[in-house]
Coordinates of C-alpha atoms in Angstrom, one line a residue:
M1 CA -14.3 42.7 -7.2
K2 CA -17.1 40.2 -7.8
P3 CA -19.9 40.0 -5.3
D4 CA -20.0 36.9 -3.1
F5 CA -23.1 35.4 -4.8
I6 CA -21.5 35.6 -8.2
I7 CA -18.3 33.8 -6.9
K8 CA -20.4 31.1 -5.3
K9 CA -22.4 30.7 -8.5
L10 CA -19.1 30.4 -10.5
D11 CA -17.8 27.8 -8.0
L12 CA -21.0 25.8 -8.2
S13 CA -20.9 25.9 -12.0
K14 CA -17.3 24.7 -11.9
I15 CA -18.1 21.8 -9.6
Y16 CA -21.0 20.8 -11.8
V17 CA -18.8 20.7 -14.9
L18 CA -16.1 18.7 -12.9
S19 CA -18.9 16.3 -11.7
L20 CA -19.9 15.6 -15.3
L21 CA -16.2 15.0 -16.2
Y22 CA -15.9 12.6 -13.2
D23 CA -18.9 10.7 -14.4
L24 CA -17.4 10.5 -17.9
F25 CA -14.1 9.3 -16.3
L26 CA -16.0 6.5 -14.6
V27 CA -17.6 5.4 -17.9
I28 CA -14.3 5.5 -19.7
Y29 CA -12.6 3.6 -16.9
S30 CA -15.2 0.8 -16.9
F31 CA -15.0 0.5 -20.7
G32 CA -11.2 0.5 -20.5
I33 CA -11.1 -2.3 -17.9
R34 CA -13.3 -4.5 -20.1
L35 CA -11.1 -3.9 -23.1
V36 CA -7.9 -4.5 -21.2
S37 CA -9.3 -7.6 -19.6
T38 CA -9.0 -9.5 -22.9
W39 CA -5.3 -9.8 -22.3
N40 CA -4.6 -8.5 -18.8
K41 CA -4.9 -10.9 -15.8
K42 CA -5.4 -8.2 -13.2
A43 CA -8.1 -6.6 -15.2
K44 CA -9.8 -10.0 -15.6
L45 CA -9.7 -10.4 -11.8
W46 CA -11.0 -6.9 -11.3
L47 CA -14.1 -7.7 -13.4
K48 CA -14.6 -11.2 -12.1
G49 CA -14.6 -10.1 -8.5
R50 CA -17.4 -7.7 -9.2
E51 CA -19.7 -10.2 -10.9
N52 CA -23.1 -10.5 -9.1
F53 CA -21.5 -8.4 -6.4
F54 CA -24.5 -7.4 -4.4
E55 CA -26.2 -10.8 -4.6
N56 CA -23.0 -12.4 -3.2
L57 CA -22.6 -9.7 -0.6
R58 CA -26.2 -10.2 0.7
N59 CA -25.6 -14.0 0.9
T60 CA -22.3 -13.9 2.7
Y61 CA -22.2 -10.7 4.8
T62 CA -22.8 -11.4 8.5
V63 CA -22.7 -9.2 11.5
G64 CA -21.8 -9.8 15.2
P65 CA -23.5 -8.6 18.3
N66 CA -21.6 -5.3 18.5
K67 CA -20.7 -2.4 16.2
K68 CA -19.8 -2.6 12.5
V69 CA -16.5 -1.3 10.9
W70 CA -15.9 -0.9 7.2
M71 CA -12.4 -0.3 6.0
H72 CA -11.7 0.5 2.4
C73 CA -8.2 0.1 0.8
S74 CA -7.0 0.8 -2.7
S75 CA -4.5 -2.1 -2.7
L76 CA -2.1 -4.2 -0.7
G77 CA 0.0 -1.3 0.6
E78 CA -3.0 0.4 2.1
F79 CA -4.2 -2.9 3.6
E80 CA -0.9 -3.2 5.4
Q81 CA -1.5 0.3 6.8
G82 CA -5.0 -0.3 7.9
R83 CA -4.5 -3.8 9.2
P84 CA -2.9 -2.8 12.6
V85 CA -5.8 -0.5 13.4
L86 CA -8.3 -3.2 12.7
K87 CA -6.3 -5.7 14.7
K88 CA -6.4 -3.4 17.7
L89 CA -10.1 -2.7 17.4
M90 CA -10.7 -6.5 17.2
E91 CA -8.5 -7.1 20.2
N92 CA -10.4 -4.5 22.2
D93 CA -13.8 -5.7 21.2
P94 CA -13.9 -9.3 19.7
G95 CA -17.7 -8.8 19.0
I96 CA -17.3 -6.1 16.4
S97 CA -17.9 -6.9 12.7
V98 CA -15.2 -6.0 10.2
V99 CA -15.6 -5.8 6.5
I100 CA -12.8 -4.8 4.1
T101 CA -13.2 -3.6 0.5
F102 CA -10.6 -3.2 -2.2
F103 CA -10.3 -1.5 -5.5
S104 CA -7.3 -3.5 -6.7
P105 CA -6.9 -7.3 -7.1
S106 CA -3.4 -7.3 -5.5
G107 CA -4.8 -6.3 -2.2
Y108 CA -7.9 -8.4 -2.4
E109 CA -6.1 -11.6 -3.2
I110 CA -3.8 -11.3 -0.2
A111 CA -6.5 -10.2 2.3
R112 CA -9.0 -12.8 1.4
N113 CA -6.5 -15.4 2.5
D114 CA -5.7 -13.6 5.8
K115 CA -7.2 -15.8 8.6
D116 CA -7.8 -12.7 10.7
F117 CA -10.4 -11.2 8.3
R118 CA -13.3 -13.2 7.0
Q119 CA -15.3 -10.6 5.1
V120 CA -13.2 -9.2 2.2
Y121 CA -14.8 -7.9 -0.9
Y122 CA -14.1 -5.8 -4.0
M123 CA -15.7 -2.3 -4.0
P124 CA -18.2 -1.9 -6.9
M125 CA -17.4 1.0 -9.3
D126 CA -18.4 4.4 -7.9
S127 CA -21.9 5.5 -8.6
L128 CA -24.8 6.9 -6.6
L129 CA -26.8 3.6 -6.9
N130 CA -23.9 1.5 -5.9
A131 CA -23.1 3.7 -2.9
K132 CA -26.6 3.5 -1.6
K133 CA -26.9 -0.2 -2.1
L134 CA -23.6 -1.0 -0.4
L135 CA -24.3 1.2 2.6
D136 CA -27.8 -0.2 2.9
I137 CA -26.3 -3.7 3.2
L138 CA -23.2 -2.9 5.4
K139 CA -24.8 -0.3 7.7
P140 CA -21.4 0.5 9.1
D141 CA -21.1 2.4 12.4
I142 CA -17.7 3.8 11.4
V143 CA -15.7 3.9 8.1
L144 CA -12.0 3.9 7.8
W145 CA -10.5 5.1 4.5
V146 CA -6.8 4.3 4.1
K147 CA -4.4 6.9 2.6
Y148 CA -5.5 7.2 -1.1
E149 CA -8.5 7.0 -3.3
Y150 CA -11.4 9.4 -3.2
W151 CA -14.7 8.1 -4.6
H152 CA -17.2 10.9 -4.8
Y153 CA -20.5 9.0 -4.5
Y154 CA -19.4 6.7 -1.7
L155 CA -17.9 9.6 0.4
Q156 CA -21.0 11.8 -0.2
E157 CA -23.4 9.0 0.8
I158 CA -21.3 8.3 4.0
K159 CA -21.5 12.0 4.9
K160 CA -25.2 12.1 4.1
R161 CA -25.9 9.2 6.5
K162 CA -23.7 11.0 9.2
I163 CA -21.4 8.0 9.6
P164 CA -18.1 8.8 11.2
L165 CA -15.4 8.7 8.4
L166 CA -11.8 8.6 9.3
L167 CA -8.8 8.9 6.9
I168 CA -5.8 7.1 8.2
S169 CA -2.1 7.3 7.1
G170 CA -2.8 10.2 4.9
V171 CA -0.2 12.0 2.9
Y172 CA -0.8 15.5 1.4
Q173 CA 1.4 17.3 -1.0
Q174 CA 1.2 20.6 -2.9
N175 CA 1.0 18.8 -6.3
Q176 CA -2.1 16.9 -5.4
V177 CA -5.4 17.9 -7.2
F178 CA -7.0 19.2 -4.0
F179 CA -4.7 22.2 -4.0
K180 CA -5.0 23.1 -7.7
W181 CA -7.2 25.8 -9.1
Y182 CA -9.3 23.2 -10.8
G183 CA -9.6 21.0 -7.6
S184 CA -12.9 22.3 -6.2
F185 CA -14.7 19.0 -7.0
Y186 CA -12.1 17.0 -5.0
R187 CA -12.0 19.5 -2.2
K188 CA -15.7 18.8 -1.7
M189 CA -14.7 15.1 -1.0
L190 CA -12.4 16.2 1.8
E191 CA -15.3 17.8 3.5
C192 CA -16.9 14.4 3.9
F193 CA -14.3 13.2 6.4
T194 CA -14.8 13.5 10.2
H195 CA -11.1 13.4 11.0
F196 CA -7.7 13.0 9.2
F197 CA -4.8 11.0 10.6
V198 CA -1.7 12.1 8.5
Q199 CA 1.7 10.7 8.4
N200 CA 3.8 13.8 8.9
V201 CA 3.8 17.5 9.9
S202 CA 4.1 18.6 6.3
S203 CA 0.9 16.8 5.3
K204 CA -0.9 18.6 8.2
D205 CA 0.5 22.0 7.1
Q206 CA -0.7 21.3 3.6
L207 CA -4.1 20.0 4.5
Q208 CA -4.8 22.9 6.9
K209 CA -5.0 25.1 3.9
L210 CA -8.4 23.5 3.2
I211 CA -9.4 21.7 6.5
A212 CA -9.6 23.1 10.0
G213 CA -6.6 22.1 12.1
E214 CA -8.6 20.5 14.9
K215 CA -9.8 17.9 12.4
I216 CA -6.2 16.8 11.6
T217 CA -3.8 14.6 13.8
V218 CA -0.3 13.9 13.0
S219 CA -0.2 10.2 13.9
G220 CA 2.7 8.8 11.8
D221 CA 2.6 5.8 9.5
T222 CA 0.6 2.7 10.7
R223 CA 2.9 0.6 8.6
C224 CA 5.6 1.1 11.3
D225 CA 3.3 -0.7 13.8
R226 CA 2.7 -3.4 11.3
V227 CA 6.4 -4.1 10.4
I228 CA 7.4 -4.0 14.0
N229 CA 4.8 -6.7 14.8
I230 CA 6.0 -8.9 12.0
A231 CA 9.7 -8.5 13.1
E232 CA 9.0 -9.1 16.7
N233 CA 6.9 -12.2 15.9
F234 CA 9.3 -13.4 13.3
T235 CA 8.9 -17.0 11.9
E236 CA 11.4 -18.7 9.7
V237 CA 10.8 -19.0 6.0
D238 CA 11.3 -22.6 5.0
G239 CA 14.4 -23.4 3.0
I240 CA 15.9 -19.9 3.2
A241 CA 18.6 -20.5 5.8
N242 CA 19.8 -23.6 3.8
F243 CA 20.1 -21.4 0.7
C244 CA 21.9 -18.6 2.5
A245 CA 24.4 -21.1 4.0
N246 CA 26.0 -18.5 6.2
K247 CA 27.1 -16.4 3.2
K248 CA 26.6 -12.7 2.8
V249 CA 23.1 -12.2 1.4
I250 CA 21.4 -9.5 -0.6
V251 CA 17.6 -9.5 -0.7
A252 CA 16.0 -7.5 -3.4
G253 CA 12.2 -7.1 -2.9
S254 CA 9.3 -5.9 -5.0
T255 CA 11.5 -5.6 -8.1
W256 CA 10.5 -4.7 -11.6
E257 CA 12.4 -5.2 -14.8
D258 CA 14.4 -1.9 -14.4
D259 CA 15.5 -2.9 -10.9
E260 CA 16.6 -6.4 -12.0
A261 CA 18.6 -4.9 -14.9
E262 CA 20.6 -2.9 -12.4
W263 CA 21.6 -6.1 -10.6
T264 CA 22.4 -8.4 -13.6
H265 CA 26.1 -7.7 -13.9
F266 CA 26.8 -7.7 -10.2
V267 CA 25.1 -11.0 -9.5
K268 CA 26.9 -12.7 -12.4
T269 CA 30.3 -11.4 -11.1
H270 CA 29.8 -12.2 -7.5
P271 CA 29.0 -16.0 -7.2
E272 CA 30.3 -15.9 -3.6
I273 CA 27.3 -13.8 -2.5
K274 CA 23.7 -15.2 -2.2
F275 CA 21.0 -13.2 -3.8
I276 CA 17.3 -13.5 -3.1
I277 CA 15.0 -11.7 -5.6
A278 CA 11.3 -11.3 -4.9
P279 CA 9.7 -9.8 -8.0
H280 CA 6.6 -7.6 -7.8
E281 CA 4.9 -9.5 -10.6
I282 CA 5.1 -13.3 -10.4
D283 CA 3.3 -14.3 -13.6
D284 CA 5.0 -17.2 -15.5
E285 CA 6.3 -15.0 -18.4
N286 CA 8.0 -12.5 -16.0
L287 CA 9.5 -15.2 -13.9
T288 CA 10.9 -17.0 -16.9
D289 CA 12.4 -13.8 -18.2
I290 CA 14.1 -13.1 -14.8
K291 CA 15.5 -16.6 -14.6
K292 CA 17.2 -16.1 -18.0
E293 CA 18.9 -12.9 -16.7
F294 CA 20.5 -14.7 -13.8
P295 CA 22.2 -17.9 -14.9
G296 CA 22.9 -19.2 -11.4
S297 CA 19.3 -18.9 -10.3
I298 CA 16.6 -21.3 -9.1
F299 CA 12.9 -20.7 -8.3
Y300 CA 11.9 -21.0 -4.7
S301 CA 9.4 -23.7 -5.5
E302 CA 12.2 -25.7 -7.2
W303 CA 14.6 -25.1 -4.3
M304 CA 12.1 -26.5 -1.8
E305 CA 12.1 -29.8 -3.8
K306 CA 15.9 -29.8 -4.3
Q307 CA 17.6 -28.1 -1.3
V308 CA 21.2 -29.0 -1.8
P309 CA 23.1 -26.8 0.7
G310 CA 26.6 -25.9 -0.5
D311 CA 25.6 -26.1 -4.2
N312 CA 28.0 -23.5 -5.5
T313 CA 26.3 -23.4 -8.9
L314 CA 23.4 -21.6 -7.4
N315 CA 23.7 -18.1 -6.0
C316 CA 20.3 -16.6 -6.8
L317 CA 16.9 -17.6 -5.4
I318 CA 13.8 -16.2 -7.3
I319 CA 10.8 -16.1 -5.1
D320 CA 7.9 -17.4 -7.2
N321 CA 5.0 -17.0 -4.7
I322 CA 3.6 -14.3 -2.5
G323 CA 3.5 -13.6 1.2
K324 CA 7.1 -14.1 2.2
L325 CA 8.9 -10.8 1.5
S326 CA 8.3 -9.1 4.8
R327 CA 10.2 -12.0 6.5
L328 CA 12.9 -12.5 3.8
Y329 CA 14.6 -9.2 4.6
K330 CA 15.5 -10.7 8.0
Y331 CA 18.1 -12.9 6.2
A332 CA 19.8 -10.0 4.4
T333 CA 23.2 -8.4 4.9
I334 CA 22.0 -5.6 2.6
T335 CA 18.5 -5.0 1.3
Y336 CA 17.3 -3.5 -1.9
V337 CA 13.7 -2.3 -2.5
G338 CA 12.3 -2.1 -6.0
G339 CA 10.1 0.5 -7.8
G340 CA 12.6 3.3 -7.6
F341 CA 13.2 3.2 -11.3
A342 CA 9.6 3.4 -12.3
Y343 CA 7.1 6.3 -12.6
N344 CA 4.8 4.8 -9.8
G345 CA 7.8 5.0 -7.5
L346 CA 9.3 3.1 -4.6
H347 CA 7.7 0.2 -2.8
N348 CA 7.6 -0.5 1.0
I349 CA 11.0 0.2 2.5
L350 CA 9.9 -0.1 6.1
E351 CA 9.6 -3.9 5.8
A352 CA 13.4 -4.0 5.2
A353 CA 14.4 -1.2 7.6
V354 CA 12.8 -2.8 10.7
Y355 CA 15.3 -5.6 10.7
G356 CA 18.2 -3.2 11.1
K357 CA 19.6 -3.7 7.6
P358 CA 20.8 -0.9 5.2
V359 CA 18.3 -0.2 2.5
I360 CA 19.1 0.7 -1.1
F361 CA 16.7 1.9 -3.8
G362 CA 16.5 3.8 -7.1
P363 CA 16.1 7.5 -7.7
E364 CA 12.3 7.8 -8.0
Y365 CA 11.2 8.2 -4.3
E366 CA 9.7 11.7 -4.2
K367 CA 6.3 10.3 -3.2
N368 CA 7.8 8.4 -0.2
F369 CA 8.7 11.0 2.5
E370 CA 10.0 8.1 4.7
A371 CA 12.7 7.4 2.0
E372 CA 14.0 10.9 2.3
E373 CA 14.0 10.6 6.1
L374 CA 15.8 7.3 6.0
I375 CA 18.4 8.8 3.7
D376 CA 18.8 11.8 6.1
C377 CA 19.4 9.5 9.1
S378 CA 21.8 7.3 7.1
G379 CA 19.6 4.3 7.1
A380 CA 19.1 4.3 3.3
I381 CA 21.0 5.0 0.1
S382 CA 19.5 6.0 -3.2
I383 CA 21.4 5.0 -6.4
E384 CA 21.0 6.3 -10.0
N385 CA 22.4 3.4 -12.0
A386 CA 24.2 0.0 -12.0
L387 CA 27.7 1.5 -11.7
E388 CA 26.7 3.5 -8.6
L389 CA 24.8 0.4 -7.2
E390 CA 28.0 -1.7 -7.5
K391 CA 30.1 1.0 -5.9
V392 CA 27.7 1.3 -2.9
V393 CA 27.3 -2.4 -2.4
N394 CA 31.0 -3.1 -2.6
G395 CA 31.7 -0.3 -0.2
L396 CA 29.2 -1.7 2.3
L397 CA 30.4 -5.3 2.0
D398 CA 34.0 -4.1 2.7
N399 CA 32.9 -2.2 5.8
E400 CA 31.1 -4.1 8.5
E401 CA 30.9 -1.1 10.7
E402 CA 29.1 0.9 8.1
I403 CA 26.6 -1.9 7.6
T404 CA 25.9 -2.0 11.3
S405 CA 25.6 1.8 11.7
R406 CA 23.3 2.2 8.8
G407 CA 21.2 -0.8 9.8
T408 CA 20.9 0.6 13.4
A409 CA 19.8 4.0 12.0
A410 CA 17.2 2.3 9.8
K411 CA 15.7 0.3 12.7
N412 CA 15.8 3.2 15.1
Y413 CA 13.8 5.3 12.5
I414 CA 11.1 2.6 12.4
Y415 CA 10.8 2.4 16.2
S416 CA 10.8 6.2 16.7
N417 CA 7.8 6.4 14.4
A418 CA 5.7 3.7 16.0
G419 CA 2.4 4.3 17.7
A420 CA 0.1 5.6 14.9
S421 CA -2.4 2.8 15.4
K422 CA -2.7 3.7 19.1
K423 CA -3.4 7.4 18.4
I424 CA -6.2 6.3 16.0
I425 CA -7.7 3.9 18.5
E426 CA -7.6 6.5 21.3
Y427 CA -9.5 9.0 19.1
I428 CA -12.2 6.3 18.4
Q429 CA -12.5 5.5 22.1
E430 CA -12.5 9.1 23.3
N431 CA -15.2 10.0 20.9
R432 CA -17.1 6.9 21.7
L433 CA -17.4 6.0 18.0
L434 CA -17.9 2.3 18.7
I435 CA -19.8 2.4 21.9
S436 CA -23.4 1.1 21.7

């Protein structure tokens, strides 16, 4: 058996090597982004958003009379999880200053147009210098980190400055790097957090292998609070009711090419049903390809100019802009959520479930525990291929009672998991993290 000092020395050596590999990864990533940006729109936005970053931040960052909150999100999904927490904080104290940073363009582009949040920025690439400069400018009193992304230098600098750091809507599984034999470098990042708010009990059980249980709270998913708020304050989407024309409606949201391929035959052979497709990617090339696959289709922008209710030649509406999907599911008889045929996995199914509609998706949902729970409570159905999809959809359309019962189960699941934001706010208040 090795003496403790030898074991500690070996661990430190391993962390040092992994730290060097991490720095190498950052260099390669930066180089790769620049290379990909020559043809990729998102990569171009990623670079453009970081040009003259600190100069722009110094010129635009303003603070109110009270405490300062910094929330970091990877992308749009994480923003939707963090948003209800920020909204409650701002309602409780209108004088607080809120700044939001993003790693991905998809989240940034949506959030910067959100009237509730005025200070939205990209996060500079992780480095010791960038971390120091950013924190010197922001001087946050509390930092909220949403679900994913662990940036070593930022987290270490926050810890060094003794700023309360909360992780919200966390999910932890055995296959994550923290729990691997080579994960010591990433385990050090977990030690930077003051408290963890995780989505389910299994996440707490897993995280407790590394972190003391008193630092972990099972709060649920803050997205439930978000989708409930959207549903309960629903506003009509212009032109959609006219398109649906009191027919049975299937809304397919956040679709990729593989998802759309599963629907092609069914849409062509069921002209009596209205279909609304909201692709995940809305660049011109992708939209043109989708329109070719569905002959009786029209873009939403075209429909808004035309709007001829009762036009039986059109049964498929392709949404060619962003920001409407969370309300489109309201019009559905049956919903379908994309991403379940891709490696990255399923998109947000809670947006559809909250309206009390059955949810269908593909087989790749292992990263989404809520998908498993919705299946278990009969609120959702997973399909493997187009034949199974058509069988499931036809079965539902022929059975109104099943549509109702599955929809009710889906809605009940959302409401039974509400309240995550409240638990986080209560922790902040009880620990006086935003009290002057």
